Coordinates of C-alpha atoms and ligand atoms in Angstrom, one line a residue:
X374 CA 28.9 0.9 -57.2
X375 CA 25.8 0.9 -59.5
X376 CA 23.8 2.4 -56.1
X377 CA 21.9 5.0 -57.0
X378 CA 23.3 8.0 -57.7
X379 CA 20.9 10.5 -55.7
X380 CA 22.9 10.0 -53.2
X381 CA 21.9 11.1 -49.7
X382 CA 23.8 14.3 -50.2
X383 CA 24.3 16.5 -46.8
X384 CA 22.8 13.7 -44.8
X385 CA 23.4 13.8 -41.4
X386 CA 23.5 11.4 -38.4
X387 CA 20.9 10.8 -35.5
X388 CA 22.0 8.5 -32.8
X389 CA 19.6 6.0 -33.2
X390 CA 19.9 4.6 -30.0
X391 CA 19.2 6.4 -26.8
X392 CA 22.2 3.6 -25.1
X393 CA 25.9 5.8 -24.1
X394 CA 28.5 5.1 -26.2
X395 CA 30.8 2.6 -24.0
X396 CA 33.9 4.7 -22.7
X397 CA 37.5 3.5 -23.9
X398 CA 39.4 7.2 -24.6
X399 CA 40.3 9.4 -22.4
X400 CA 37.2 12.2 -21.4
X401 CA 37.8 15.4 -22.0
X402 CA 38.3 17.7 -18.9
X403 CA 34.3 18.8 -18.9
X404 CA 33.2 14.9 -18.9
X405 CA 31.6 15.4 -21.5
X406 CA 31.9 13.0 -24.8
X407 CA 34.2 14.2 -27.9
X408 CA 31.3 14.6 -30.6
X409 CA 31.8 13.4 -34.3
X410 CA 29.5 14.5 -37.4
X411 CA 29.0 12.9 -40.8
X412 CA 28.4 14.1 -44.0
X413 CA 27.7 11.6 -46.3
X414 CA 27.7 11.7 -50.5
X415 CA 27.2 9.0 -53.3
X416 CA 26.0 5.2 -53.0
X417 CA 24.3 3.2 -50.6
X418 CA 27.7 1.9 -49.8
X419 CA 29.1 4.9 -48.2
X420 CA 26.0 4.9 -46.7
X421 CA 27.1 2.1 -44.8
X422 CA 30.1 2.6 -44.7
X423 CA 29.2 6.3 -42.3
X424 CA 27.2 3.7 -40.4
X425 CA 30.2 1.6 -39.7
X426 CA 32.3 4.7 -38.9
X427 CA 30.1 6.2 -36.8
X428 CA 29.5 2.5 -34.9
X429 CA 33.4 2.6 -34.2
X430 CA 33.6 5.7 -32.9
X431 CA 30.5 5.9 -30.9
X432 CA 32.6 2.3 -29.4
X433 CA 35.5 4.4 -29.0
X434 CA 33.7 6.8 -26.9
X435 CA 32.5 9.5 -29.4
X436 CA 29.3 11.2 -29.2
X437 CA 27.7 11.6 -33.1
X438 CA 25.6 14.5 -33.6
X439 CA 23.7 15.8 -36.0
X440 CA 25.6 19.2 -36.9
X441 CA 28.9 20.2 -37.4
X442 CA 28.9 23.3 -35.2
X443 CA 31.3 22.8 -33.1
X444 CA 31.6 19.5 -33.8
X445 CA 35.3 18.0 -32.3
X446 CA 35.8 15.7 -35.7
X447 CA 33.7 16.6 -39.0
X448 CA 34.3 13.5 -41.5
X449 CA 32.7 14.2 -44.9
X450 CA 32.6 10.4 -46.8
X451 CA 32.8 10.9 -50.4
X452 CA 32.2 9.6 -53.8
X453 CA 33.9 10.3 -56.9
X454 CA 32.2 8.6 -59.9
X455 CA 31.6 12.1 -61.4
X456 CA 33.5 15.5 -61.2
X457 CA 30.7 17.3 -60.4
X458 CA 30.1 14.9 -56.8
X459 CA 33.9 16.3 -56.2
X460 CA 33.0 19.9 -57.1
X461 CA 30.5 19.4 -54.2
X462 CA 32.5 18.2 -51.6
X463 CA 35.0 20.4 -52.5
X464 CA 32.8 23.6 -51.8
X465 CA 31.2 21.8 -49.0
X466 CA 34.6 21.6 -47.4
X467 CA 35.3 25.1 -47.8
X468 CA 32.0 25.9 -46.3
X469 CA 32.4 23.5 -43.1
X470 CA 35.6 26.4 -42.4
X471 CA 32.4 28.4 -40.8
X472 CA 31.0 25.5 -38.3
X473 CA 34.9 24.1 -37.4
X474 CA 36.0 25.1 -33.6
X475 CA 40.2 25.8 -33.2
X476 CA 40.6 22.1 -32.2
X477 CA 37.9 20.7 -34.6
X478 CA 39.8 17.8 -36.7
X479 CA 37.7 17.3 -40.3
X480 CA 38.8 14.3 -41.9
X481 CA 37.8 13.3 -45.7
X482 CA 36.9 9.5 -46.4
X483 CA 35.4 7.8 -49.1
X484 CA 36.3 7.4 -52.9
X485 CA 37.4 11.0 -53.3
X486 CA 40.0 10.7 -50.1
X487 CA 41.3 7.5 -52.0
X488 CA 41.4 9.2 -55.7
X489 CA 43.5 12.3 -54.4
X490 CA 45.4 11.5 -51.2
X491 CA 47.8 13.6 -50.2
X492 CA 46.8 16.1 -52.5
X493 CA 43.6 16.9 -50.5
X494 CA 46.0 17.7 -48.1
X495 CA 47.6 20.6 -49.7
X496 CA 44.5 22.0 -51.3
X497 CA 42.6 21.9 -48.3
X498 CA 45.1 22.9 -45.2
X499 CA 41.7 23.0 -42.6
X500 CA 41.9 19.2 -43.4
X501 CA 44.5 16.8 -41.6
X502 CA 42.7 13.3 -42.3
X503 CA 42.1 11.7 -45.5
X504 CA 41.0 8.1 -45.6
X505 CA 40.4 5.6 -48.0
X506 CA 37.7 3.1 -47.3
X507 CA 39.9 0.1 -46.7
X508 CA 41.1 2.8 -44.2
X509 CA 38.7 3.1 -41.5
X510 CA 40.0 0.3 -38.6
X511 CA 42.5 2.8 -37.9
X512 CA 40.0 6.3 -37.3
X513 CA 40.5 6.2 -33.4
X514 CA 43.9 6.5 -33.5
X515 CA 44.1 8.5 -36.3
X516 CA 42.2 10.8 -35.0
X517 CA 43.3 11.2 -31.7
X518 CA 46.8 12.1 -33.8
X519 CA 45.1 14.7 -35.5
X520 CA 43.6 15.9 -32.5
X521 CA 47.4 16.7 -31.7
X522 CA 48.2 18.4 -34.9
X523 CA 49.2 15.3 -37.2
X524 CA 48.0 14.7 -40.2
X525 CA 48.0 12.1 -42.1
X526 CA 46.9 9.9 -45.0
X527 CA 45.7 6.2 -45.6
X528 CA 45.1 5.0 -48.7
X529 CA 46.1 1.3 -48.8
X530 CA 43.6 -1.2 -50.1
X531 CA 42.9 -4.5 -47.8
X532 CA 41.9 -6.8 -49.6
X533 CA 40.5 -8.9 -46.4
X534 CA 38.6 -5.8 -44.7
X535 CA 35.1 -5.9 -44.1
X536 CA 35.0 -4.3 -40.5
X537 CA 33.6 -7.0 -39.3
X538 CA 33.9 -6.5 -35.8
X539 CA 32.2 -3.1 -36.0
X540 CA 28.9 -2.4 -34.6
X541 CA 27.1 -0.6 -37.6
X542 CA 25.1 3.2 -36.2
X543 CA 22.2 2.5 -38.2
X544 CA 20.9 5.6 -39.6
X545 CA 18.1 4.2 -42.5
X546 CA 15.2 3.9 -40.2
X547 CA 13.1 1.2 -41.3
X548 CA 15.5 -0.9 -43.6
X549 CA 18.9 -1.5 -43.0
X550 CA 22.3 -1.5 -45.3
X551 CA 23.8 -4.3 -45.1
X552 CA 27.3 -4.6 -47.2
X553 CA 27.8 -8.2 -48.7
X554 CA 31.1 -7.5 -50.8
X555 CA 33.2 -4.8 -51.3
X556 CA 34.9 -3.5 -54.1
X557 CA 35.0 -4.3 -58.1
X558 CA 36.5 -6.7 -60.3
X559 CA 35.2 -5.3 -63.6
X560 CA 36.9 -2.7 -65.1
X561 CA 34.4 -0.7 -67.1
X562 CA 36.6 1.9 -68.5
X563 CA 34.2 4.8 -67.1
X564 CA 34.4 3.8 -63.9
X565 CA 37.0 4.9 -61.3
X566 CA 35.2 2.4 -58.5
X567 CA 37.8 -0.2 -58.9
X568 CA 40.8 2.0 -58.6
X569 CA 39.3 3.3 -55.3
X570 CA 37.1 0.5 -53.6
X571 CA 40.2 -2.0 -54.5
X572 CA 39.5 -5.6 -55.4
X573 CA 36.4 -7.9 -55.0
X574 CA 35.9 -9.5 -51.6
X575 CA 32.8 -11.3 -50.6
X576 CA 31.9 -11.7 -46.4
X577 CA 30.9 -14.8 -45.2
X578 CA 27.6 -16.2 -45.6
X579 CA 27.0 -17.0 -42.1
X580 CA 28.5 -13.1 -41.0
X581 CA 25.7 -11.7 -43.1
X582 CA 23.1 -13.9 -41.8
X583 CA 24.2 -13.4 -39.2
X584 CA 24.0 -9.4 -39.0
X585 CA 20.7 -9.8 -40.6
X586 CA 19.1 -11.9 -37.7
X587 CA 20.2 -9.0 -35.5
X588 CA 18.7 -6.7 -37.0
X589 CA 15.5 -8.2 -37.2
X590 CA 15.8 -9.0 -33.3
X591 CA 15.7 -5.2 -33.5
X592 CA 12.7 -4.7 -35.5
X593 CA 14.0 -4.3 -39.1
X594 CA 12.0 -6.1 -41.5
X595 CA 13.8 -5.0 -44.4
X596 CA 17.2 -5.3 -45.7
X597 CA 19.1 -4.1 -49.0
X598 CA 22.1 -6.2 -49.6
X599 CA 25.0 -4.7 -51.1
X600 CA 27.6 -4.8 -53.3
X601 CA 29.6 -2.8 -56.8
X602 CA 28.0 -6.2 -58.4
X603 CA 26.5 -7.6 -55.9
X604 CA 25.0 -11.0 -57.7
X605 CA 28.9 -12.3 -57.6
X606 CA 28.7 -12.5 -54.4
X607 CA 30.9 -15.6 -53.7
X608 CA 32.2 -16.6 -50.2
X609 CA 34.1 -19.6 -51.6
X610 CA 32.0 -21.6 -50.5
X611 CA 28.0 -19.9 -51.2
X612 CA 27.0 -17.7 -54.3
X613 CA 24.8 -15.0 -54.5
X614 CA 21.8 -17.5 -55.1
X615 CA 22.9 -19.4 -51.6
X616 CA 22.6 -16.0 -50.2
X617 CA 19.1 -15.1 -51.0
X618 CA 17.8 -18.5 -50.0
X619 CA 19.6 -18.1 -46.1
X620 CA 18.2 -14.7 -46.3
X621 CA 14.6 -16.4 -47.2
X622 CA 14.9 -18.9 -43.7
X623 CA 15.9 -15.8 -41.7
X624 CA 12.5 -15.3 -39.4
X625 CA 11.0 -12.4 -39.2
X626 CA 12.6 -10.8 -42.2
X627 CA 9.8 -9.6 -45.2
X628 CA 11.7 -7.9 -47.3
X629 CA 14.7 -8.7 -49.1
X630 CA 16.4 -6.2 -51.6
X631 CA 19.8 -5.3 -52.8
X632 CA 21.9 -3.8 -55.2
X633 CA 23.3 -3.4 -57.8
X634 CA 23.8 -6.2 -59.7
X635 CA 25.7 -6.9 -63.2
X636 CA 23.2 -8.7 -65.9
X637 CA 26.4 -11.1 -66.6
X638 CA 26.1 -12.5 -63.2
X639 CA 22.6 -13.5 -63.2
X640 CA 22.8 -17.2 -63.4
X641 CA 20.2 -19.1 -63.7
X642 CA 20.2 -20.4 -59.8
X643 CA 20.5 -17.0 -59.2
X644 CA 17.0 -16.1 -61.4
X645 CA 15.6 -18.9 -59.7
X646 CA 16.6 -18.2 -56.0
X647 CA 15.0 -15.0 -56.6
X648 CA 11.7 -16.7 -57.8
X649 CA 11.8 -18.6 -55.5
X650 CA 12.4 -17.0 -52.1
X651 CA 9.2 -15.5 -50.8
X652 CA 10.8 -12.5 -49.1
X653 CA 13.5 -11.4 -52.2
X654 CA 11.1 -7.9 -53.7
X655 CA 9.9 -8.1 -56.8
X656 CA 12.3 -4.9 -58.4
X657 CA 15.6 -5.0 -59.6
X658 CA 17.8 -2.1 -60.4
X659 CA 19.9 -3.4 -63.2
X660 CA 22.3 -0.7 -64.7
X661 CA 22.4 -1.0 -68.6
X662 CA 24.3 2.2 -69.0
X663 CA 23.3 2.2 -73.2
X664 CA 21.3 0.4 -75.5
X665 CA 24.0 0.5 -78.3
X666 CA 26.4 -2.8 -78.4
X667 CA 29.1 -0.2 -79.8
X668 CA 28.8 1.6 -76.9
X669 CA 29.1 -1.4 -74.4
X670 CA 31.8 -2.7 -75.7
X671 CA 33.9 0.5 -75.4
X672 CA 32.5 0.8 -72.2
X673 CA 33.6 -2.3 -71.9
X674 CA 30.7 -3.8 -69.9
X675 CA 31.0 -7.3 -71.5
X676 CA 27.4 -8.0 -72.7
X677 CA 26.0 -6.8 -75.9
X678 CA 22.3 -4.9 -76.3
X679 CA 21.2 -8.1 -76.8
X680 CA 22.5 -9.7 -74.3
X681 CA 21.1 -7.0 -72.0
X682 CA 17.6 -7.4 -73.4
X683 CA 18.1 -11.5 -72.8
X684 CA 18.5 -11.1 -69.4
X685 CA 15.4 -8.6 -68.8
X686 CA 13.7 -11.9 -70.4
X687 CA 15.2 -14.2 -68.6
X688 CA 13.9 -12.8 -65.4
X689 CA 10.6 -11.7 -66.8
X690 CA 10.2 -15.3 -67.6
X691 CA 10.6 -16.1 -64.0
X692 CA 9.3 -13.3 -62.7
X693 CA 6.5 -12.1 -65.0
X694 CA 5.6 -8.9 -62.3
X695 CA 9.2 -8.0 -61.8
X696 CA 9.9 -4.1 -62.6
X697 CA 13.2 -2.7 -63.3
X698 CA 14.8 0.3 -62.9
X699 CA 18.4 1.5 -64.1
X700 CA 21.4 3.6 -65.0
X701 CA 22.2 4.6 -68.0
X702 CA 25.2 6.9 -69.2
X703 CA 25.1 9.7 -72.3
X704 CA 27.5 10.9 -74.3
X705 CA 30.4 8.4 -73.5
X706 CA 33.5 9.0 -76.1
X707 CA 32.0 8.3 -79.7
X708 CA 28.6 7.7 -79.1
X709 CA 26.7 9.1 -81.8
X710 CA 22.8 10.0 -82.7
X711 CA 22.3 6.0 -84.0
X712 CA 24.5 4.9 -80.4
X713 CA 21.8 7.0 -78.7
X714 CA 18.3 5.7 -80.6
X715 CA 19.4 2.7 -79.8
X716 CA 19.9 3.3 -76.3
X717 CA 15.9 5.0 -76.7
X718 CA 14.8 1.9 -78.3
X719 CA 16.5 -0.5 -75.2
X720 CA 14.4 2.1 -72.9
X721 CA 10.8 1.2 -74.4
X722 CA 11.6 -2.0 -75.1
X723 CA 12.7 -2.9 -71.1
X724 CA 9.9 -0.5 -69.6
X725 CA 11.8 1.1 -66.8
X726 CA 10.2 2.0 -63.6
X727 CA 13.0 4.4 -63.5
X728 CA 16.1 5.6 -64.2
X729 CA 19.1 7.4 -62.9
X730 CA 20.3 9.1 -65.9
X731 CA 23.9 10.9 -66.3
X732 CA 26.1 13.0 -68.9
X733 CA 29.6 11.0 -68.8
X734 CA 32.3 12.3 -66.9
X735 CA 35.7 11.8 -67.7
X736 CA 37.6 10.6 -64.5
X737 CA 41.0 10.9 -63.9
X738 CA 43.0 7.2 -64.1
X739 CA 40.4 5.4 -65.9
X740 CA 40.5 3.6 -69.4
X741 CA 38.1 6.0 -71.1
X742 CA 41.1 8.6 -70.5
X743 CA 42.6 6.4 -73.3
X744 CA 40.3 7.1 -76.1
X745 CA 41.0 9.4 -78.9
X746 CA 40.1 12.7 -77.9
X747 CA 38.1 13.6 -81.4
X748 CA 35.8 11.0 -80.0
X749 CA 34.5 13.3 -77.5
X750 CA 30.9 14.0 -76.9
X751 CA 30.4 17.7 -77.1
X752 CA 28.5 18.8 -73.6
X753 CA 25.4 20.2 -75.6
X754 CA 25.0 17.2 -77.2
X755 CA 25.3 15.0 -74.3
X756 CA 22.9 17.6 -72.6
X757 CA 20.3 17.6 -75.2
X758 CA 20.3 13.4 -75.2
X759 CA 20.2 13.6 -71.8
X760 CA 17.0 15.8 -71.8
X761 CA 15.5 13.5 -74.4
X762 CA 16.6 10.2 -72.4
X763 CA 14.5 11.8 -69.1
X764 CA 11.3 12.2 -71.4
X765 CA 11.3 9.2 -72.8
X766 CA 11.8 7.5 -69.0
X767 CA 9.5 9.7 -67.3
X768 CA 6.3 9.5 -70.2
X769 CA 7.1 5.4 -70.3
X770 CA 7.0 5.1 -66.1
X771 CA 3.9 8.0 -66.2
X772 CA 1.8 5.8 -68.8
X773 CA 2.9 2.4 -66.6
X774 CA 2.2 4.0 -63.3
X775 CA -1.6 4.7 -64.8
X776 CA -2.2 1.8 -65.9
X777 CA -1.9 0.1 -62.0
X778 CA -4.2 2.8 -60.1
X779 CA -6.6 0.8 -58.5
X780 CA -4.1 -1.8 -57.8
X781 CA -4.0 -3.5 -54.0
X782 CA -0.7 -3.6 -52.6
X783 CA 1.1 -4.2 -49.6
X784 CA 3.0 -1.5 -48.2
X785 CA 5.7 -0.6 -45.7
X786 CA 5.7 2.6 -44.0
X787 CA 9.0 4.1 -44.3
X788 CA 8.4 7.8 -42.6
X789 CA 6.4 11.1 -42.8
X790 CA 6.5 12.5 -46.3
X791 CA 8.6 15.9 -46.9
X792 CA 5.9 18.1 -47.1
X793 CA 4.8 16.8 -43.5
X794 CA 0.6 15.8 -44.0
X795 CA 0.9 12.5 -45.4
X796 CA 3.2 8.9 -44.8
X797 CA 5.7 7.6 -47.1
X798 CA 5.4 4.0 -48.1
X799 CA 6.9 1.7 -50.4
X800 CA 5.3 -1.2 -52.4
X801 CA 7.4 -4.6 -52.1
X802 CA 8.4 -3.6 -56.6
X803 CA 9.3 -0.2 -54.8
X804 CA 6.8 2.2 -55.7
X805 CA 6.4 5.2 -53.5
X806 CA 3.0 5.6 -52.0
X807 CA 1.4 8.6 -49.7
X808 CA -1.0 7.5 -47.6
X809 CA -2.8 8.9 -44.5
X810 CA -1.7 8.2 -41.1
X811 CA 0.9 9.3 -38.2
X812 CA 3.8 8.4 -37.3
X813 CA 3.0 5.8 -34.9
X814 CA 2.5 3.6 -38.1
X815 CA 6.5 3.8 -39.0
X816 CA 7.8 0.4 -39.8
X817 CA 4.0 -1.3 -40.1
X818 CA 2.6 -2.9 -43.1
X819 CA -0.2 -1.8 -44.6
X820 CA -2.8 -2.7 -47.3
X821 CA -3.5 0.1 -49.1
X822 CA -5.2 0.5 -52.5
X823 CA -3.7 2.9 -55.5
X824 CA -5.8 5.9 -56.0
X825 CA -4.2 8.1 -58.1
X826 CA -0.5 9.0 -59.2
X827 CA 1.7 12.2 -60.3
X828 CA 3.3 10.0 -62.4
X829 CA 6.3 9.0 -60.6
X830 CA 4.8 8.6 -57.0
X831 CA 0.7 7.3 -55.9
X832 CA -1.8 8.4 -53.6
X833 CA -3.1 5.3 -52.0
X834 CA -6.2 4.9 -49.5
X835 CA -5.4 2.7 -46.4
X836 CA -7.7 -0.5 -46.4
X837 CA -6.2 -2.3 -43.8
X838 CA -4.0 -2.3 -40.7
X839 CA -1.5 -5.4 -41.7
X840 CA -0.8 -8.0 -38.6
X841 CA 1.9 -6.1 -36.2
X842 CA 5.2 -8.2 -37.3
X843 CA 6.4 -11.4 -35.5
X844 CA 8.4 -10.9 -32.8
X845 CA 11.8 -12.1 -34.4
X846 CA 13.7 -15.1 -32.4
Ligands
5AD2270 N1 30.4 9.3 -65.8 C1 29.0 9.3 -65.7 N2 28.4 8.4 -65.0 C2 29.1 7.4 -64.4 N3 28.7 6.4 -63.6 C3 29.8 5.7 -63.2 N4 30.9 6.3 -63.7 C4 30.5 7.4 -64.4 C5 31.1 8.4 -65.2 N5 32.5 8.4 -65.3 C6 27.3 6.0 -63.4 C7 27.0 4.7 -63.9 C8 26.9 3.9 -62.6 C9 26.4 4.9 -61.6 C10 26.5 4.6 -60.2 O1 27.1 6.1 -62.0 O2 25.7 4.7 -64.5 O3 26.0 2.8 -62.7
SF4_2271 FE1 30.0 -1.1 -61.6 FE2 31.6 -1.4 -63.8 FE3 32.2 0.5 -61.9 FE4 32.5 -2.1 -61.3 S1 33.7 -0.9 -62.9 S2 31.5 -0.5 -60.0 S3 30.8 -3.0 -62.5 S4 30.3 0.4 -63.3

């Protein structure tokens, strides 16, 4: 998926709920619960995904914890949209060696497990599990086979899966995940998504609305919807535009995000659902991946620069406050100094919030693997247009991000900021914000006003306590 690519890298699960995991394998002779850790790399999908893993153990009488010491079953869920995310998980397997007891099973899911299959196997003998992520019904049994010295490999796409009947572990704190489709129908030849999230599938309108109301019975306000292109959402029946206006009659519910779209399926119903729908954020992360209409089409993304710029308008015109952020790719085969200006130029012209910049990486079983090989990006070029690409994204956001101090907005308090002293808030266009405060004010809204910025993040002073939320029906 387009999600972005900093990743939660070495995250690590909390049981968020103080409730027992209901019993249904057999205890161990101690009584005590077989405990499960999760490592988690890439998108917001796998993410969820870890959530929904971790749900269907924890049902199947698993204890998660929050280190692999000693842990009985170590799953690390990974991505694979660039070698260097599999160089990672490949030293962070070798690593996990240290923390494994003799009987601890470590299994590998995710978009790496489904690129390599049984390879993983025989490079890593420590590992007896490897899991694609149409795989993941079967990780009770599987395991408990493992746990008796199989080991074994399932990388079949399902074209119907979308674990419905598992009980997400929510790990996001204040927001929660919540997967609309799965899979890809483009084929951008970069990408390996399609070759290991399978086909497009869409869940039912009335499942997600339903999950949603849940988790607002629970005290979530805010929920990310997701998807590889997640505005062609189609049940069959609803599109993506349907979607955001049930999401819009869902009480209780403020905040509405999701990710990441493609610009091509931006309809207008689905512009105007967004204008439209009180609760849908005002910020979009639309990946433009370059500026140059070369480029695109041997990326193969099926809308030209102009086309790209079109739709920035499109929304602006319905949206007029609406900020953007995006991904954008360098040095993809043949993309020379005029490719890259003009990839510079689409940067200033759009504005960007933000942007989660990368050198191409040539994956294994995609079409880019195709192209002539004297069309190759040398690495210090790449590097050197990649430096210039951060500049010129960083200065524009910096000069933006000045321009608003003083600003009133409302915020929601997400959790204490890294270095400890201050609260870490987000703006409904998704602005960070430190403000003052303690913990108690996690998951409140807040008025605060912008006082001052680094140029990526604010400082904001607190001017009022917002309402404490609805209880939810
Ligand atoms: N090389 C570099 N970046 C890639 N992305 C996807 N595939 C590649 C690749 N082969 C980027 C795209 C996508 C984001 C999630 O990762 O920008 O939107
Ligand atoms: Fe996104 Fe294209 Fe990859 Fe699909 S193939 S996940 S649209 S980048």
């Amino acid at each position: 998926m387009h999600g972005r690519a900093q990743g939660h890298p070495g995250r690590s699960y909390l049981p968020s709920s103080p409730r027992l995991p209901q019993l249904t394998v057999q205890m161990t002779d101690s009584a005590t619960l077989p405990t499960v850790y999760i490592e988690t790399y890439g998108c917001q999908m796998n993410v969820s995904d870890s959530e929904l893993m971790l749900g269907k153990l924890a049902a199947s009488g698993y204890q998660p914890v929050d280190k692999p010491d000693g842990a009985d079953v170590i799953l690390v869920n990974t991505c694979a949209v660039r070698d260097h995310a599999e160089q990672r998980v490949i030293g962070r397997l070798g690593e996990l060696k240290r923390h494994m007891n003799p009987n601890t099973v470590v299994g590998v899911t995710g978009c790496m497990a489904q690129r390599l299959g049984p390879q993983l196997l025989e490079q890593a003998r420590h590992v007896s599990l490897v899991i694609g992520p149409d795989g993941y019904r079967a990780l009770p049994e599987l395991l408990a086979g493992a746990r008796h010295g199989q080991r074994s490999v399932v990388v079949e796409f399902d074209s119907e899966e979308h674990y419905e009947d598992f009980q997400p572990r929510r790990t996001a704190g204040v927001k929660a995940w919540i997967p609309v489709q799965r899979g890809c129908d483009y084929r951008c030849t970069y990408c390996i998504v399609p070759y290991t999230r399978g086909p497009e599938r869409s869940r039912k309108l009335d499942d997600v609305v339903r999950e949603v109301r849940a988790v607002v019975a629970d005290g979530i306000s805010e929920v990310v919807l997701l998807g590889q292109t997640v505005n062609s959402y189609t049940d069959g029946e609803h599109d993506f535009a349907d979607l955001l206006r049930a999401m819009g009659r869902v009480d209780g519910l403020r905040r509405v995000r999701f990710t990441s779209p493609h610009p091509n399926d931006f309809s207008d119903r689905v512009i105007a659902a967004m204008a439209e729908v009180p609760n849908v954020c005002g910020h979009v992360h639309l990946p433009m991946q370059s500026g140059s209409s070369r480029t695109l089409k041997r990326m193969l993304r099926r809308y030209s620069r102009e086309e790209y710029l079109d739709c920035v308008r499109r929304m602006r015109e319905a949206m007029p406050a609406l900020s953007f952020t995006t991904d954008i790719i360098v040095g993809f085969p043949g993309e020379t100094e005029e490719d890259f200006a003009e990839t510079l130029s689409a940067v200033s012209e759009v504005g960007f919030d933000d942007a989660y910049t990368f050198k191409f990486s040539l994956r294994d079983g995609t079409p880019a693997t195709r192209l002539p090989a004297e069309l190759t990006v040398p690495d210090e070029v790449a590097g050197e247009r990649l430096q210039r690409l951060i500049h010129l994204v960083r200065d524009g956001a910096r000069q933006r991000n000045m321009g608003i101090i003083g600003r009133h907005d409302e915020v929601l308090v997400e959790k204490v900021s890294r270095r400890g002293e201050l609260l870490q808030t987000r703006t409904r266009d998704f602005k960070t914000v430190l403000v003052p405060g303690d913990e108690s004010l996690i998951g409140q809204y807040l008025d605060v006003q912008l006082t001052g910025t680094t140029g990526s993040t604010f400082t904001g002073a607190v001017i009022q306590r917002r309402r404490p939320l609805p209880l939810a029906g």
